[in-house]
Amino acid sequence: MDHSGHGTDMHMDLPPFTLGRGLEFSFDAFFLFGSLLALALYGWGVLRLRRRGDSWPLGRTIAFTLGVLTVILVMCTKLNDYGMVMFSVHMVQHMVISMITPILVLLGAPVTLALRALPPAGRGRKGPRELLLALLHSRYMRVITHPAFTIPMFIASLYALYFTPLFDFLMESRTGHIAMMVHFFAVGLIFFWPIMGVDPGPHRPGYVMRMLELFAGMPFHAFFGIALMMASQPMIRTYADPPASLGIDPLLDQRWGGGIAWAFSEIPSVLVLIALIYQWYHSEQRAAKRSDRAAERNGDQELEAYNAYLASLQARGQ
């Protein structure tokens, strides 16, 4: 299928959308090969750790795999074809690849896995592991993971894209469509990484501040969806004239898309809150264990000091 535009003969022949048709496989080289490469590299990292006797949590592997599979689901099926001519289907793609996919990928801790699996380059040399560490500690990463950047970018990806001619321009070519989807994924990563990511990062506020960052950005998705649902005419030119074979009303389709955007603002919030509470609980547990061990060491030292004091008194008495 040609994804280079939204008016080709094949797009005109699309039958009315059903879930069964939407889930049929549709080849997209960029996202399919990219997803398979990501799974292969992650699997290589896990195998490398196990061969040297180290463990890697199964839950992280499952989370990362599910995250990559969501990309295949929305970009390598007929959902991608229908998403070129139906705004509601496109919005499903957008919400999944900008929210669900990043959350699952981040829970898979791919950066931590890479740091553990990649071999050191040796003294005085820089290999992939050293370059990755340098990137993590760079000023660039401190800027793009700071809430002063992530929250406005998260919001601008909706309003500045859909409510300007930029969206129509990107949808005119396959390259533009790919770039837009990659942008959605990247924005989701940098927004959720400081909030609930497992991997080390330059911006790591306390858990209460992380929750505030989450709630500072997510409501704008709901407002965006409501604006689309309340519009009295199609607001996005790309979807204003759908193929007749689909038998859909563009305004009703836009309202469905707005409802999807509104509903999806709730789902990631719940997932991230669960992950945050889980991480917070285990962080407190680890802190309590460290405190107990420190108290035991201090107690042993005090007992030794007291015994030494008694011994010195006895020596003086003799």
XYZ file of C-alpha atoms in Angstrom:
318
model
C 0.000 0.000 0.000
C 1.253 3.463 -0.889
C 1.532 5.719 2.148
C 2.837 8.691 0.229
C -0.434 10.565 0.322
C -4.096 10.503 1.210
C -5.979 10.319 -2.006
C -4.516 7.420 -3.933
C -6.703 4.906 -5.686
C -5.941 2.262 -3.079
C -7.000 4.565 -0.301
C -10.183 5.326 -2.199
C -10.939 1.590 -2.288
C -10.732 1.110 1.463
C -13.953 -0.503 2.709
C -15.731 0.790 5.826
C -13.521 0.366 8.879
C -13.970 -2.586 11.220
C -11.654 -3.827 13.947
C -11.000 -7.047 12.027
C -9.920 -5.171 8.916
C -7.892 -2.717 10.988
C -5.783 -5.469 12.537
C -4.821 -7.095 9.217
C -1.092 -6.936 8.502
C 0.090 -4.080 6.283
C 3.801 -3.885 5.487
C 5.675 -0.755 6.575
C 9.440 -1.213 6.230
C 10.539 1.597 8.539
C 8.490 0.627 11.597
C 8.617 -3.145 11.069
C 12.393 -3.385 10.628
C 12.962 -0.760 13.322
C 10.822 -2.732 15.780
C 12.513 -6.030 14.964
C 15.941 -4.406 15.375
C 14.932 -3.013 18.781
C 13.754 -6.463 19.931
C 16.936 -8.102 18.620
C 19.236 -5.631 20.394
C 17.298 -5.960 23.645
C 17.382 -9.749 23.412
C 21.145 -9.640 22.750
C 21.628 -7.567 25.908
C 19.615 -9.974 28.052
C 21.454 -13.015 26.665
C 24.820 -11.361 27.224
C 23.975 -10.769 30.893
C 22.779 -14.331 31.408
C 25.831 -15.865 29.756
C 28.091 -14.179 32.283
C 25.838 -15.228 35.171
C 23.934 -11.974 35.748
C 20.178 -11.771 36.018
C 17.706 -9.437 34.341
C 14.104 -9.015 35.577
C 11.607 -10.856 33.405
C 9.053 -8.088 33.944
C 11.316 -5.570 32.246
C 11.726 -7.825 29.228
C 7.964 -8.301 28.977
C 7.298 -4.563 29.286
C 9.808 -3.659 26.568
C 8.520 -6.362 24.240
C 4.922 -5.224 24.695
C 5.991 -1.651 24.038
C 7.610 -2.569 20.728
C 4.621 -4.723 19.779
C 2.327 -1.710 20.209
C 4.346 0.042 17.493
C 3.845 -2.925 15.173
C 0.152 -2.975 16.076
C -0.580 0.603 15.058
C 2.006 1.105 12.298
C 2.254 -2.292 10.554
C -1.435 -3.121 10.242
C -4.363 -1.692 8.299
C -4.756 0.764 11.170
C -1.963 2.695 9.482
C -3.802 2.681 6.155
C -7.103 3.783 7.653
C -5.246 6.331 9.771
C -4.306 8.179 6.578
C -7.971 8.907 5.784
C -9.809 8.615 9.137
C -8.969 11.043 11.913
C -10.346 8.768 14.642
C -8.021 5.914 13.617
C -5.090 8.308 13.322
C -5.783 9.505 16.858
C -5.636 5.909 18.119
C -2.194 5.635 16.503
C -1.084 8.935 18.006
C -2.252 8.152 21.533
C -0.749 4.652 21.557
C 2.626 5.616 20.124
C 2.988 8.763 22.241
C 1.738 7.371 25.573
C 1.355 3.608 25.832
C 4.493 2.726 23.854
C 6.882 5.082 25.738
C 5.606 3.974 29.151
C 6.123 0.279 28.356
C 9.526 0.881 26.742
C 10.691 2.932 29.739
C 9.567 0.204 32.153
C 11.817 -2.137 30.158
C 14.876 -0.039 31.196
C 16.722 -0.350 27.846
C 19.413 2.179 28.810
C 20.244 0.297 32.015
C 20.407 -2.935 30.042
C 22.750 -1.357 27.495
C 25.052 0.009 30.207
C 25.283 -3.432 31.809
C 25.636 -5.409 28.570
C 28.023 -3.222 26.560
C 31.697 -3.961 27.276
C 34.011 -1.132 28.427
C 36.218 0.207 25.648
C 39.345 0.306 27.809
C 41.438 3.093 29.236
C 41.779 6.126 26.993
C 39.246 4.892 24.431
C 35.568 5.569 23.822
C 33.201 2.850 22.754
C 29.374 2.669 22.624
C 29.115 2.365 26.413
C 31.279 5.440 27.040
C 29.409 7.461 24.426
C 26.087 6.498 26.014
C 27.331 7.562 29.450
C 28.581 10.858 28.032
C 25.170 11.480 26.456
C 23.347 10.724 29.715
C 25.507 13.252 31.581
C 25.481 15.886 28.837
C 23.947 19.348 29.075
C 21.682 18.389 26.156
C 20.044 15.624 28.210
C 19.661 17.916 31.216
C 17.774 20.370 29.030
C 15.423 17.996 27.189
C 14.488 16.061 30.352
C 13.759 19.172 32.440
C 10.049 19.866 33.043
C 10.489 23.399 31.694
C 11.104 21.694 28.336
C 9.159 18.424 28.507
C 5.792 19.846 29.560
C 5.629 22.621 26.902
C 6.848 20.174 24.237
C 4.206 17.647 25.290
C 1.505 20.309 24.934
C 2.856 21.875 21.736
C 2.885 18.474 20.021
C -0.899 18.626 20.107
C -1.929 22.227 19.612
C 0.914 23.509 17.408
C 0.663 20.460 15.164
C -3.048 19.831 14.691
C -4.280 23.410 14.769
C -1.743 24.723 12.220
C -1.006 23.829 8.560
C 2.003 21.790 9.734
C -0.076 18.628 10.158
C -1.442 18.784 6.606
C 2.073 19.386 5.272
C 3.470 16.318 7.064
C 0.589 14.112 5.927
C 1.334 14.872 2.269
C 4.338 12.511 2.194
C 5.330 9.180 3.652
C 8.509 10.756 5.043
C 6.494 13.432 6.802
C 4.119 10.856 8.245
C 7.025 8.771 9.578
C 8.708 11.867 11.028
C 5.494 12.830 12.798
C 5.064 9.405 14.386
C 8.718 9.271 15.466
C 8.239 12.734 16.979
C 5.192 11.537 18.941
C 7.198 8.629 20.340
C 10.213 10.797 21.211
C 8.050 13.397 22.975
C 6.375 10.649 24.993
C 9.777 9.274 26.006
C 11.209 12.578 27.230
C 7.961 13.456 29.038
C 7.558 10.174 30.933
C 11.248 9.331 31.470
C 11.891 11.803 34.330
C 8.529 10.923 35.866
C 8.564 7.117 35.995
C 11.515 5.853 33.949
C 13.675 3.135 35.496
C 16.811 4.181 33.616
C 19.230 6.707 35.152
C 18.731 10.258 33.975
C 19.967 13.770 34.692
C 16.592 14.957 36.018
C 15.297 12.958 38.972
C 12.991 14.974 41.261
C 11.212 13.563 44.290
C 8.127 11.421 43.865
C 5.670 14.170 44.804
C 7.222 16.479 42.202
C 7.004 13.710 39.614
C 3.273 13.425 40.220
C 2.910 17.178 39.834
C 4.775 17.010 36.514
C 2.416 14.281 35.346
C -0.722 16.218 36.238
C 0.708 19.425 34.773
C 0.811 17.926 31.291
C -1.959 15.354 31.025
C -5.015 17.657 31.364
C -4.076 19.404 28.129
C -4.812 16.181 26.271
C -8.314 16.246 27.700
C -8.778 19.900 26.710
C -7.535 19.096 23.213
C -10.034 16.271 22.879
C -12.897 18.417 24.144
C -12.033 21.159 21.624
C -12.296 18.634 18.786
C -15.547 17.191 20.107
C -17.196 20.625 20.401
C -16.127 21.906 16.966
C -18.961 22.669 14.556
C -16.900 21.911 11.435
C -13.868 19.788 10.483
C -10.740 21.494 11.820
C -8.080 19.464 9.962
C -8.025 19.702 6.170
C -6.439 16.279 5.656
C -9.555 14.549 6.976
C -12.184 17.019 5.751
C -13.022 14.989 2.612
C -12.769 11.232 3.355
C -13.173 8.669 0.556
C -16.798 7.989 -0.287
C -16.198 4.238 0.033
C -15.760 4.657 3.815
C -19.240 6.118 4.231
C -18.251 8.341 7.163
C -19.147 11.870 8.195
C -15.894 13.837 8.682
C -17.318 15.912 11.526
C -18.550 12.829 13.372
C -15.195 11.137 12.730
C -13.443 14.192 14.204
C -15.633 14.022 17.295
C -14.765 10.357 17.705
C -11.110 11.319 17.426
C -11.574 13.992 20.084
C -13.231 11.471 22.366
C -10.317 9.080 21.911
C -7.828 11.848 22.777
C -9.863 12.740 25.865
C -10.171 9.108 27.040
C -6.481 8.375 26.498
C -5.519 11.185 28.821
C -6.822 9.024 31.680
C -5.309 5.627 30.814
C -1.612 6.638 30.874
C -2.158 8.670 34.041
C -3.370 5.549 35.859
C -0.510 3.412 34.508
C 2.119 5.987 35.460
C 0.621 6.503 38.928
C 0.707 2.756 39.576
C 4.349 2.613 38.447
C 5.226 5.650 40.582
C 3.584 4.263 43.715
C 5.337 0.926 43.159
C 8.711 2.644 42.708
C 8.098 4.907 45.705
C 7.224 1.955 47.928
C 10.348 0.015 46.957
C 12.480 3.128 47.349
C 11.203 3.543 50.904
C 11.826 -0.145 51.583
C 15.415 0.135 50.373
C 15.944 3.307 52.434
C 14.563 1.574 55.532
C 16.915 -1.389 55.053
C 19.896 0.926 54.647
C 18.867 2.769 57.795
C 18.537 -0.490 59.731
C 21.957 -1.663 58.580
C 23.481 1.675 59.542
C 21.817 1.510 62.957
C 23.151 -2.017 63.497
C 26.664 -0.917 62.584
C 26.417 2.088 64.884
C 25.098 -0.124 67.678
C 27.973 -2.558 67.249
C 30.459 0.290 67.299
C 28.910 1.736 70.475
C 28.995 -1.694 72.139
C 32.628 -2.174 71.176
C 33.471 1.290 72.497
C 31.664 0.536 75.785
C 33.452 -2.778 76.162
C 36.764 -1.061 75.488
C 35.894 1.537 78.121
C 35.131 -1.204 80.680
C 38.358 -2.938 79.805
C 40.318 0.270 80.333
C 38.685 0.777 83.746
C 39.561 -2.755 84.734
C 43.126 -2.257 83.605
C 43.417 0.906 85.691
C 42.034 -0.861 88.740
C 44.595 -3.599 88.469
